PDB file of C-alpha atoms and ligand atoms in Angstrom:
ATOM      1  CA  MET A   1      60.555 -41.805  12.893  1.00 63.00           C
ATOM      2  CA  VAL A   2      60.280 -42.560   9.100  1.00 65.00           C
ATOM      3  CA  ILE A   3      62.044 -45.575   8.019  1.00 72.00           C
ATOM      4  CA  ASP A   4      63.473 -45.382   4.615  1.00 78.00           C
ATOM      5  CA  PRO A   5      62.277 -48.436   2.352  1.00 81.00           C
ATOM      6  CA  PRO A   6      65.082 -50.860   1.551  1.00 93.00           C
ATOM      7  CA  LYS A   7      67.060 -50.143  -1.689  1.00 96.00           C
ATOM      8  CA  PHE A   8      67.396 -52.246  -4.677  1.00 97.00           C
ATOM      9  CA  LYS A   9      70.830 -52.022  -6.425  1.00 97.00           C
ATOM     10  CA  THR A  10      70.840 -53.062 -10.133  1.00 98.00           C
ATOM     11  CA  LEU A  11      74.585 -53.675  -9.860  1.00 97.00           C
ATOM     12  CA  ILE A  12      74.925 -52.491 -13.428  1.00 98.00           C
ATOM     13  CA  PRO A  13      78.421 -50.812 -13.371  1.00 98.00           C
ATOM     14  CA  GLY A  14      78.212 -47.166 -12.591  1.00 98.00           C
ATOM     15  CA  PHE A  15      74.325 -47.085 -12.666  1.00 98.00           C
ATOM     16  CA  ASP A  16      73.691 -47.180  -9.001  1.00 97.00           C
ATOM     17  CA  GLU A  17      76.156 -44.238  -8.377  1.00 97.00           C
ATOM     18  CA  LEU A  18      73.480 -41.922 -10.094  1.00 98.00           C
ATOM     19  CA  ILE A  19      71.339 -42.466  -6.878  1.00 97.00           C
ATOM     20  CA  ARG A  20      72.774 -40.626  -3.758  1.00 94.00           C
ATOM     21  CA  ASN A  21      71.247 -42.845  -1.193  1.00 82.00           C
ATOM     22  CA  GLY A  22      72.284 -46.155  -2.686  1.00 80.00           C
ATOM     23  CA  GLY A  23      69.582 -47.665  -4.926  1.00 94.00           C
ATOM     24  CA  ILE A  24      66.065 -47.780  -6.094  1.00 97.00           C
ATOM     25  CA  PRO A  25      63.416 -47.788  -3.358  1.00 96.00           C
ATOM     26  CA  GLU A  26      61.995 -51.334  -3.351  1.00 96.00           C
ATOM     27  CA  GLY A  27      58.433 -51.475  -4.649  1.00 96.00           C
ATOM     28  CA  SER A  28      58.977 -48.787  -7.168  1.00 97.00           C
ATOM     29  CA  SER A  29      57.644 -48.997 -10.693  1.00 96.00           C
ATOM     30  CA  ILE A  30      60.258 -47.729 -13.111  1.00 97.00           C
ATOM     31  CA  LEU A  31      59.927 -47.045 -16.883  1.00 96.00           C
ATOM     32  CA  VAL A  32      62.868 -47.822 -18.921  1.00 97.00           C
ATOM     33  CA  GLU A  33      62.475 -45.708 -22.024  1.00 95.00           C
ATOM     34  CA  GLY A  34      64.439 -45.293 -25.250  1.00 95.00           C
ATOM     35  CA  GLY A  35      64.663 -45.596 -29.019  1.00 94.00           C
ATOM     36  CA  PRO A  36      65.321 -48.740 -30.997  1.00 94.00           C
ATOM     37  CA  GLY A  37      68.486 -50.319 -30.149  1.00 95.00           C
ATOM     38  CA  SER A  38      69.226 -48.013 -27.177  1.00 97.00           C
ATOM     39  CA  GLY A  39      69.750 -50.921 -24.760  1.00 97.00           C
ATOM     40  CA  LYS A  40      66.367 -51.385 -22.910  1.00 97.00           C
ATOM     41  CA  THR A  41      66.171 -55.074 -23.081  1.00 97.00           C
ATOM     42  CA  ILE A  42      69.840 -55.394 -22.126  1.00 97.00           C
ATOM     43  CA  PHE A  43      69.309 -52.983 -19.162  1.00 98.00           C
ATOM     44  CA  CYS A  44      66.513 -55.308 -17.981  1.00 98.00           C
ATOM     45  CA  ILE A  45      68.202 -58.679 -18.551  1.00 97.00           C
ATOM     46  CA  GLN A  46      71.425 -57.372 -16.768  1.00 98.00           C
ATOM     47  CA  LEU A  47      69.502 -56.218 -13.689  1.00 98.00           C
ATOM     48  CA  ALA A  48      67.369 -59.246 -13.601  1.00 98.00           C
ATOM     49  CA  TYR A  49      70.420 -61.458 -13.573  1.00 97.00           C
ATOM     50  CA  ASN A  50      72.020 -59.253 -10.917  1.00 98.00           C
ATOM     51  CA  ALA A  51      69.029 -59.412  -8.786  1.00 98.00           C
ATOM     52  CA  CYS A  52      68.935 -63.163  -8.840  1.00 98.00           C
ATOM     53  CA  LYS A  53      72.699 -63.036  -7.840  1.00 97.00           C
ATOM     54  CA  GLN A  54      71.286 -61.144  -4.673  1.00 97.00           C
ATOM     55  CA  GLY A  55      68.769 -63.832  -4.061  1.00 97.00           C
ATOM     56  CA  LYS A  56      65.784 -62.086  -5.406  1.00 98.00           C
ATOM     57  CA  LYS A  57      63.054 -63.668  -7.395  1.00 97.00           C
ATOM     58  CA  VAL A  58      62.541 -62.313 -10.822  1.00 98.00           C
ATOM     59  CA  LEU A  59      59.921 -62.646 -13.372  1.00 96.00           C
ATOM     60  CA  PHE A  60      60.844 -61.535 -16.858  1.00 97.00           C
ATOM     61  CA  MET A  61      57.906 -61.123 -19.185  1.00 95.00           C
ATOM     62  CA  SER A  62      58.814 -60.979 -22.808  1.00 96.00           C
ATOM     63  CA  PHE A  63      56.346 -59.666 -25.355  1.00 94.00           C
ATOM     64  CA  GLU A  64      58.992 -59.229 -28.037  1.00 88.00           C
ATOM     65  CA  GLU A  65      61.572 -61.959 -28.021  1.00 91.00           C
ATOM     66  CA  PRO A  66      60.950 -65.726 -27.654  1.00 94.00           C
ATOM     67  CA  GLU A  67      62.264 -67.265 -24.339  1.00 95.00           C
ATOM     68  CA  GLU A  68      65.048 -69.141 -26.095  1.00 95.00           C
ATOM     69  CA  ARG A  69      66.241 -66.044 -27.885  1.00 94.00           C
ATOM     70  CA  LEU A  70      66.350 -64.142 -24.558  1.00 94.00           C
ATOM     71  CA  ARG A  71      68.189 -67.065 -22.848  1.00 95.00           C
ATOM     72  CA  SER A  72      70.867 -67.127 -25.618  1.00 94.00           C
ATOM     73  CA  HIS A  73      71.025 -63.286 -25.483  1.00 92.00           C
ATOM     74  CA  MET A  74      71.789 -63.476 -21.742  1.00 94.00           C
ATOM     75  CA  LYS A  75      74.287 -66.159 -22.268  1.00 95.00           C
ATOM     76  CA  ASN A  76      76.123 -64.093 -24.711  1.00 95.00           C
ATOM     77  CA  PHE A  77      76.785 -61.523 -22.155  1.00 96.00           C
ATOM     78  CA  GLY A  78      78.022 -64.196 -19.632  1.00 95.00           C
ATOM     79  CA  PHE A  79      74.885 -64.331 -17.645  1.00 95.00           C
ATOM     80  CA  ASP A  80      74.212 -68.033 -16.593  1.00 92.00           C
ATOM     81  CA  THR A  81      70.363 -67.851 -16.530  1.00 92.00           C
ATOM     82  CA  GLU A  82      69.993 -71.644 -16.333  1.00 92.00           C
ATOM     83  CA  LYS A  83      71.414 -71.820 -12.813  1.00 95.00           C
ATOM     84  CA  TYR A  84      68.770 -69.396 -11.445  1.00 97.00           C
ATOM     85  CA  GLU A  85      65.979 -70.943 -13.439  1.00 97.00           C
ATOM     86  CA  LYS A  86      66.869 -74.274 -11.926  1.00 97.00           C
ATOM     87  CA  LYS A  87      66.892 -72.771  -8.510  1.00 96.00           C
ATOM     88  CA  GLY A  88      63.628 -71.161  -9.045  1.00 96.00           C
ATOM     89  CA  LEU A  89      64.676 -67.498  -8.653  1.00 97.00           C
ATOM     90  CA  LEU A  90      64.228 -66.650 -12.396  1.00 97.00           C
ATOM     91  CA  LEU A  91      61.134 -67.320 -14.534  1.00 96.00           C
ATOM     92  CA  ILE A  92      61.472 -66.045 -18.345  1.00 96.00           C
ATOM     93  CA  LYS A  93      58.153 -66.220 -19.879  1.00 93.00           C
ATOM     94  CA  ARG A  94      56.931 -65.165 -23.359  1.00 94.00           C
ATOM     95  CA  PHE A  95      53.384 -63.576 -23.456  1.00 92.00           C
ATOM     96  CA  ASN A  96      51.337 -62.725 -26.318  1.00 92.00           C
ATOM     97  CA  ALA A  97      49.904 -59.167 -26.112  1.00 91.00           C
ATOM     98  CA  LEU A  98      46.726 -60.112 -28.095  1.00 91.00           C
ATOM     99  CA  ASP A  99      45.824 -62.740 -25.691  1.00 89.00           C
ATOM    100  CA  ILE A 100      46.034 -60.159 -22.858  1.00 87.00           C
ATOM    101  CA  ALA A 101      43.945 -57.753 -24.721  1.00 89.00           C
ATOM    102  CA  ARG A 102      41.366 -60.307 -25.368  1.00 88.00           C
ATOM    103  CA  SER A 103      41.308 -61.389 -21.660  1.00 84.00           C
ATOM    104  CA  VAL A 104      40.955 -57.914 -20.501  1.00 83.00           C
ATOM    105  CA  GLU A 105      38.077 -57.449 -23.041  1.00 82.00           C
ATOM    106  CA  ALA A 106      36.401 -60.638 -21.583  1.00 81.00           C
ATOM    107  CA  LEU A 107      36.970 -59.675 -17.939  1.00 78.00           C
ATOM    108  CA  LEU A 108      35.476 -56.151 -18.613  1.00 76.00           C
ATOM    109  CA  SER A 109      32.341 -57.444 -20.158  1.00 76.00           C
ATOM    110  CA  GLU A 110      31.995 -60.020 -17.277  1.00 72.00           C
ATOM    111  CA  ALA A 111      32.548 -57.444 -14.657  1.00 62.00           C
ATOM    112  CA  LYS A 112      30.324 -54.933 -16.296  1.00 61.00           C
ATOM    113  CA  ARG A 113      31.868 -52.244 -14.256  1.00 59.00           C
ATOM    114  CA  GLU A 114      35.279 -51.448 -15.743  1.00 54.00           C
ATOM    115  CA  LEU A 115      37.079 -50.840 -12.294  1.00 56.00           C
ATOM    116  CA  LEU A 116      36.450 -54.400 -11.167  1.00 58.00           C
ATOM    117  CA  ILE A 117      39.144 -56.115 -13.458  1.00 61.00           C
ATOM    118  CA  GLU A 118      41.439 -58.229 -11.537  1.00 65.00           C
ATOM    119  CA  ILE A 119      44.897 -58.147 -12.966  1.00 62.00           C
ATOM    120  CA  GLN A 120      46.280 -61.227 -11.585  1.00 64.00           C
ATOM    121  CA  PRO A 121      44.700 -63.882 -13.878  1.00 62.00           C
ATOM    122  CA  VAL A 122      45.684 -61.905 -16.871  1.00 68.00           C
ATOM    123  CA  LEU A 123      49.364 -61.241 -16.106  1.00 74.00           C
ATOM    124  CA  ILE A 124      51.379 -62.537 -13.377  1.00 77.00           C
ATOM    125  CA  PRO A 125      51.546 -66.394 -13.182  1.00 80.00           C
ATOM    126  CA  LYS A 126      49.900 -67.214  -9.822  1.00 79.00           C
ATOM    127  CA  SER A 127      52.297 -69.589  -8.680  1.00 85.00           C
ATOM    128  CA  PHE A 128      55.373 -67.401  -8.836  1.00 90.00           C
ATOM    129  CA  ASP A 129      55.627 -64.633  -6.272  1.00 91.00           C
ATOM    130  CA  PRO A 130      58.382 -62.308  -7.680  1.00 95.00           C
ATOM    131  CA  ASP A 131      60.309 -59.457  -5.895  1.00 97.00           C
ATOM    132  CA  ILE A 132      61.288 -58.043  -9.286  1.00 97.00           C
ATOM    133  CA  VAL A 133      59.224 -58.017 -12.535  1.00 97.00           C
ATOM    134  CA  CYS A 134      60.517 -56.838 -15.898  1.00 97.00           C
ATOM    135  CA  ILE A 135      58.047 -56.397 -18.717  1.00 96.00           C
ATOM    136  CA  ASP A 136      59.438 -55.882 -22.300  1.00 96.00           C
ATOM    137  CA  SER A 137      57.562 -53.993 -23.484  1.00 93.00           C
ATOM    138  CA  LEU A 138      54.516 -51.948 -22.446  1.00 93.00           C
ATOM    139  CA  SER A 139      54.710 -50.757 -26.048  1.00 92.00           C
ATOM    140  CA  ALA A 140      54.006 -54.251 -27.350  1.00 92.00           C
ATOM    141  CA  ILE A 141      50.948 -54.487 -24.941  1.00 92.00           C
ATOM    142  CA  ALA A 142      49.806 -50.998 -26.038  1.00 91.00           C
ATOM    143  CA  SER A 143      49.724 -51.920 -29.687  1.00 91.00           C
ATOM    144  CA  ALA A 144      47.422 -54.925 -28.959  1.00 92.00           C
ATOM    145  CA  PHE A 145      44.877 -52.466 -27.470  1.00 89.00           C
ATOM    146  CA  SER A 146      45.080 -50.182 -30.432  1.00 84.00           C
ATOM    147  CA  GLY A 147      41.792 -48.323 -30.786  1.00 82.00           C
ATOM    148  CA  GLU A 148      40.994 -49.216 -27.306  1.00 84.00           C
ATOM    149  CA  GLU A 149      43.072 -46.732 -25.418  1.00 84.00           C
ATOM    150  CA  SER A 150      40.831 -46.334 -22.536  1.00 84.00           C
ATOM    151  CA  ARG A 151      41.019 -50.102 -21.910  1.00 85.00           C
ATOM    152  CA  PHE A 152      44.780 -49.865 -22.094  1.00 88.00           C
ATOM    153  CA  ARG A 153      44.637 -47.171 -19.626  1.00 87.00           C
ATOM    154  CA  ILE A 154      42.416 -48.950 -17.130  1.00 83.00           C
ATOM    155  CA  TYR A 155      44.588 -51.946 -17.507  1.00 86.00           C
ATOM    156  CA  MET A 156      47.904 -49.944 -16.782  1.00 88.00           C
ATOM    157  CA  GLU A 157      46.242 -48.378 -13.635  1.00 87.00           C
ATOM    158  CA  GLN A 158      45.433 -51.905 -12.541  1.00 85.00           C
ATOM    159  CA  LEU A 159      48.902 -53.238 -13.269  1.00 89.00           C
ATOM    160  CA  PHE A 160      50.696 -50.424 -11.427  1.00 90.00           C
ATOM    161  CA  ARG A 161      48.163 -50.803  -8.438  1.00 89.00           C
ATOM    162  CA  TYR A 162      48.928 -54.625  -8.305  1.00 89.00           C
ATOM    163  CA  LEU A 163      52.666 -54.107  -8.514  1.00 92.00           C
ATOM    164  CA  GLU A 164      52.570 -51.542  -5.697  1.00 91.00           C
ATOM    165  CA  SER A 165      50.209 -53.560  -3.445  1.00 90.00           C
ATOM    166  CA  HIS A 166      52.435 -56.616  -3.761  1.00 91.00           C
ATOM    167  CA  LYS A 167      55.562 -54.632  -3.235  1.00 94.00           C
ATOM    168  CA  ILE A 168      57.026 -55.575  -6.390  1.00 96.00           C
ATOM    169  CA  THR A 169      59.913 -53.439  -7.943  1.00 98.00           C
ATOM    170  CA  SER A 170      59.153 -53.441 -11.585  1.00 97.00           C
ATOM    171  CA  PHE A 171      60.914 -52.310 -14.758  1.00 98.00           C
ATOM    172  CA  LEU A 172      58.648 -51.633 -17.562  1.00 97.00           C
ATOM    173  CA  VAL A 173      60.177 -50.915 -20.966  1.00 96.00           C
ATOM    174  CA  ARG A 174      58.800 -48.374 -23.169  1.00 94.00           C
ATOM    175  CA  GLU A 175      59.786 -47.790 -26.811  1.00 92.00           C
ATOM    176  CA  THR A 176      59.882 -44.243 -27.765  1.00 89.00           C
ATOM    177  CA  ALA A 177      60.429 -42.964 -31.389  1.00 78.00           C
ATOM    178  CA  ASN A 178      62.103 -39.809 -30.126  1.00 71.00           C
ATOM    179  CA  PRO A 179      62.912 -38.879 -26.481  1.00 67.00           C
ATOM    180  CA  THR A 180      59.726 -37.729 -25.171  1.00 62.00           C
ATOM    181  CA  HIS A 181      60.969 -35.511 -22.378  1.00 63.00           C
ATOM    182  CA  ILE A 182      63.298 -33.433 -24.294  1.00 64.00           C
ATOM    183  CA  GLY A 183      62.474 -30.192 -26.240  1.00 56.00           C
ATOM    184  CA  ALA A 184      59.520 -27.801 -26.084  1.00 50.00           C
ATOM    185  CA  VAL A 185      56.658 -30.207 -26.542  1.00 52.00           C
ATOM    186  CA  TYR A 186      55.867 -33.108 -24.342  1.00 52.00           C
ATOM    187  CA  VAL A 187      54.275 -35.852 -26.353  1.00 55.00           C
ATOM    188  CA  GLU A 188      52.869 -39.122 -24.956  1.00 58.00           C
ATOM    189  CA  HIS A 189      50.760 -41.132 -27.145  1.00 53.00           C
ATOM    190  CA  GLY A 190      47.817 -42.758 -25.602  1.00 47.00           C
ATOM    191  CA  GLU A 191      49.862 -44.291 -22.624  1.00 55.00           C
ATOM    192  CA  ALA A 192      49.491 -41.986 -19.803  1.00 68.00           C
ATOM    193  CA  VAL A 193      52.089 -44.102 -17.810  1.00 81.00           C
ATOM    194  CA  SER A 194      54.830 -41.376 -16.895  1.00 80.00           C
ATOM    195  CA  PHE A 195      52.695 -40.061 -14.113  1.00 81.00           C
ATOM    196  CA  LEU A 196      52.017 -43.569 -12.804  1.00 88.00           C
ATOM    197  CA  ALA A 197      55.515 -44.483 -12.756  1.00 94.00           C
ATOM    198  CA  ASP A 198      57.745 -43.850  -9.707  1.00 96.00           C
ATOM    199  CA  GLY A 199      60.845 -43.617 -11.743  1.00 96.00           C
ATOM    200  CA  ILE A 200      61.775 -42.922 -15.330  1.00 96.00           C
ATOM    201  CA  ILE A 201      65.079 -44.098 -16.826  1.00 97.00           C
ATOM    202  CA  CYS A 202      65.925 -42.860 -20.376  1.00 96.00           C
ATOM    203  CA  LEU A 203      68.407 -44.525 -22.671  1.00 97.00           C
ATOM    204  CA  TYR A 204      69.584 -42.544 -25.621  1.00 96.00           C
ATOM    205  CA  ASN A 205      71.270 -43.119 -28.973  1.00 96.00           C
ATOM    206  CA  VAL A 206      73.685 -40.161 -29.428  1.00 95.00           C
ATOM    207  CA  ILE A 207      74.719 -38.693 -32.720  1.00 94.00           C
ATOM    208  CA  TYR A 208      77.517 -36.189 -32.575  1.00 94.00           C
ATOM    209  CA  LYS A 209      78.022 -33.313 -35.194  1.00 92.00           C
ATOM    210  CA  ASN A 210      81.133 -35.124 -36.568  1.00 91.00           C
ATOM    211  CA  GLY A 211      78.821 -38.116 -37.439  1.00 92.00           C
ATOM    212  CA  GLU A 212      80.085 -40.342 -34.519  1.00 93.00           C
ATOM    213  CA  ARG A 213      77.597 -42.313 -32.583  1.00 95.00           C
ATOM    214  CA  GLY A 214      77.433 -43.043 -28.885  1.00 96.00           C
ATOM    215  CA  ARG A 215      75.088 -43.976 -26.078  1.00 98.00           C
ATOM    216  CA  ALA A 216      73.903 -42.198 -23.037  1.00 97.00           C
ATOM    217  CA  LEU A 217      71.652 -42.638 -20.003  1.00 97.00           C
ATOM    218  CA  GLU A 218      69.777 -40.401 -17.633  1.00 96.00           C
ATOM    219  CA  ILE A 219      67.539 -40.952 -14.519  1.00 97.00           C
ATOM    220  CA  LEU A 220      64.651 -38.482 -15.222  1.00 95.00           C
ATOM    221  CA  LYS A 221      62.877 -39.018 -11.959  1.00 95.00           C
ATOM    222  CA  LEU A 222      62.837 -41.380  -9.120  1.00 96.00           C
ATOM    223  CA  ARG A 223      60.344 -40.793  -6.269  1.00 95.00           C
ATOM    224  CA  GLY A 224      61.865 -41.136  -2.821  1.00 93.00           C
ATOM    225  CA  ALA A 225      65.525 -40.803  -3.954  1.00 95.00           C
ATOM    226  CA  ASP A 226      68.060 -38.205  -4.446  1.00 95.00           C
ATOM    227  CA  ILE A 227      69.295 -38.652  -8.001  1.00 97.00           C
ATOM    228  CA  ILE A 228      72.152 -37.036  -9.806  1.00 96.00           C
ATOM    229  CA  THR A 229      70.165 -35.399 -12.857  1.00 93.00           C
ATOM    230  CA  LYS A 230      72.613 -35.395 -15.869  1.00 94.00           C
ATOM    231  CA  ILE A 231      72.843 -37.210 -18.982  1.00 95.00           C
ATOM    232  CA  VAL A 232      75.825 -39.507 -18.817  1.00 97.00           C
ATOM    233  CA  LYS A 233      77.860 -41.774 -21.066  1.00 97.00           C
ATOM    234  CA  MET A 234      77.027 -45.300 -21.513  1.00 98.00           C
ATOM    235  CA  ASP A 235      78.486 -48.186 -23.341  1.00 98.00           C
ATOM    236  CA  ILE A 236      77.260 -51.700 -24.317  1.00 98.00           C
ATOM    237  CA  THR A 237      80.058 -54.217 -23.952  1.00 97.00           C
ATOM    238  CA  ARG A 238      80.452 -57.908 -24.232  1.00 96.00           C
ATOM    239  CA  ARG A 239      79.580 -57.788 -20.367  1.00 95.00           C
ATOM    240  CA  GLY A 240      76.468 -55.667 -20.793  1.00 97.00           C
ATOM    241  CA  LEU A 241      75.875 -52.063 -20.036  1.00 98.00           C
ATOM    242  CA  LYS A 242      78.272 -49.926 -18.439  1.00 98.00           C
ATOM    243  CA  VAL A 243      77.433 -46.444 -17.177  1.00 98.00           C
ATOM    244  CA  TYR A 244      79.981 -43.567 -16.665  1.00 98.00           C
ATOM    245  CA  PRO A 245      78.283 -41.529 -13.853  1.00 97.00           C
ATOM    246  CA  HIS A 246      81.081 -38.864 -13.947  1.00 97.00           C
ATOM    247  CA  ILE A 247      81.198 -38.357 -17.829  1.00 97.00           C
ATOM    248  CA  THR A 248      78.795 -36.002 -19.395  1.00 95.00           C
ATOM    249  CA  LEU A 249      78.445 -35.644 -23.102  1.00 91.00           C
ATOM    250  CA  LYS A 250      80.847 -33.118 -24.811  1.00 86.00           C
ATOM    251  CA  GLY A 251      80.533 -31.307 -28.002  1.00 86.00           C
ATOM    252  CA  GLU A 252      77.460 -30.868 -30.250  1.00 91.00           C
ATOM    253  CA  TYR A 253      75.142 -33.839 -30.239  1.00 92.00           C
ATOM    254  CA  LYS A 254      71.654 -34.841 -30.654  1.00 92.00           C
ATOM    255  CA  LEU A 255      69.820 -37.432 -28.706  1.00 91.00           C
ATOM    256  CA  THR A 256      67.526 -39.891 -30.529  1.00 87.00           C
TER     257      THR A 256
HETATM  258  N1  ATP B   1      77.948 -58.049 -27.358  1.00 50.48           N
HETATM  259  C1  ATP B   1      77.693 -56.941 -27.518  1.00 50.48           C
HETATM  260  N2  ATP B   1      78.611 -55.821 -27.589  1.00 50.48           N
HETATM  261  C2  ATP B   1      78.228 -54.613 -27.932  1.00 50.48           C
HETATM  262  N3  ATP B   1      77.022 -54.046 -28.200  1.00 50.48           N
HETATM  263  C3  ATP B   1      76.118 -55.082 -28.197  1.00 50.48           C
HETATM  264  C4  ATP B   1      76.288 -56.430 -27.936  1.00 50.48           C
HETATM  265  N4  ATP B   1      75.153 -57.000 -28.048  1.00 50.48           N
HETATM  266  C5  ATP B   1      74.262 -56.130 -28.342  1.00 50.48           C
HETATM  267  N5  ATP B   1      74.818 -54.966 -28.578  1.00 50.48           N
HETATM  268  C6  ATP B   1      74.114 -53.707 -28.941  1.00 50.48           C
HETATM  269  O1  ATP B   1      72.988 -53.578 -28.100  1.00 50.48           O
HETATM  270  C7  ATP B   1      71.920 -53.016 -28.849  1.00 50.48           C
HETATM  271  C8  ATP B   1      70.579 -53.597 -28.704  1.00 50.48           C
HETATM  272  O2  ATP B   1      70.191 -53.321 -27.255  1.00 50.48           O
HETATM  273  P1  ATP B   1      68.891 -53.890 -26.962  1.00 50.48           P
HETATM  274  O3  ATP B   1      68.393 -55.156 -27.541  1.00 50.48           O
HETATM  275  O4  ATP B   1      68.787 -53.825 -25.369  1.00 50.48           O
HETATM  276  O5  ATP B   1      67.974 -52.605 -27.371  1.00 50.48           O
HETATM  277  P2  ATP B   1      66.553 -52.327 -27.184  1.00 50.48           P
HETATM  278  O6  ATP B   1      66.411 -50.665 -26.741  1.00 50.48           O
HETATM  279  O7  ATP B   1      65.827 -53.315 -26.493  1.00 50.48           O
HETATM  280  O8  ATP B   1      66.076 -52.279 -28.674  1.00 50.48           O
HETATM  281  P3  ATP B   1      64.537 -52.526 -29.461  1.00 50.48           P
HETATM  282  O9  ATP B   1      63.843 -51.265 -29.088  1.00 50.48           O
HETATM  283  O10 ATP B   1      64.827 -52.952 -30.686  1.00 50.48           O
HETATM  284  O11 ATP B   1      64.019 -53.639 -28.500  1.00 50.48           O
HETATM  285  C9  ATP B   1      72.171 -53.359 -30.183  1.00 50.48           C
HETATM  286  O12 ATP B   1      71.993 -52.133 -30.949  1.00 50.48           O
HETATM  287  C10 ATP B   1      73.671 -53.643 -30.407  1.00 50.48           C
HETATM  288  O13 ATP B   1      74.344 -52.737 -30.992  1.00 50.48           O
HETATM  289 MG1   MG B   2      64.315 -54.659 -26.757  1.00 50.48          MG
END
């Protein structure tokens, strides 16, 4: 008998309903993709907070916003992070992408053989053993490796392997200038991570023909889960993201 892995529920209103068997298989690596301001960071802080509520240990790695800004961002949505930080369930930590690129460089020259890099010292604090990791964002890390794309790829492979072997459910933010999965041409710039990831969640800025704007979300893929594949309406409210799993977009619109 095959036993289904336990499922992680984001508890983001409406989101989990897009997955028929109830949630994201634990241990999955999920890309959270979208254009500027599409809600990627809020998606992550909200699920991070909700995971703590469920007693999970969460590491939030920020490459973009300083810790204090993230905390106040969370507070604005009514997420009391302090409580979970004190309990040791939540660790918000800011990283410098250039430091990571430099350490990888150093490890590679020390190891001589590129496959020998050990990701642990470079990224995940040793003393914290998280169930969930959010990385905001891979794009920031990628830009620190500019001109060294093969190194970035090695680093990504190691990172995915590490997360998998430690059974960590991870949410990895990726900024996209345009939706990469829509249209005739598939474009991925130097970050072949779509194939490494178990799941892809796309957040969209929507522009309607009449000039109005809206937001939408789609689960593009999720290994080991039966997903509802459609682009549905989403809002950002004072309490965070809200997904409308039964409302598809109407009229003429463009996704950006
Ligand atoms: N309290 C709020 N109520 C409604 N909308 C909000 C609120 N706070 C933030 N927003 C909206 O959320 C959007 C930003 O979301 P978020 O920071 O998650 O985007 P992002 O995809 O991470 O962007 P970036 O690529 O710039 O990092 C803003 O464009 C803003 O319009
Ligand atoms: Mg962001």
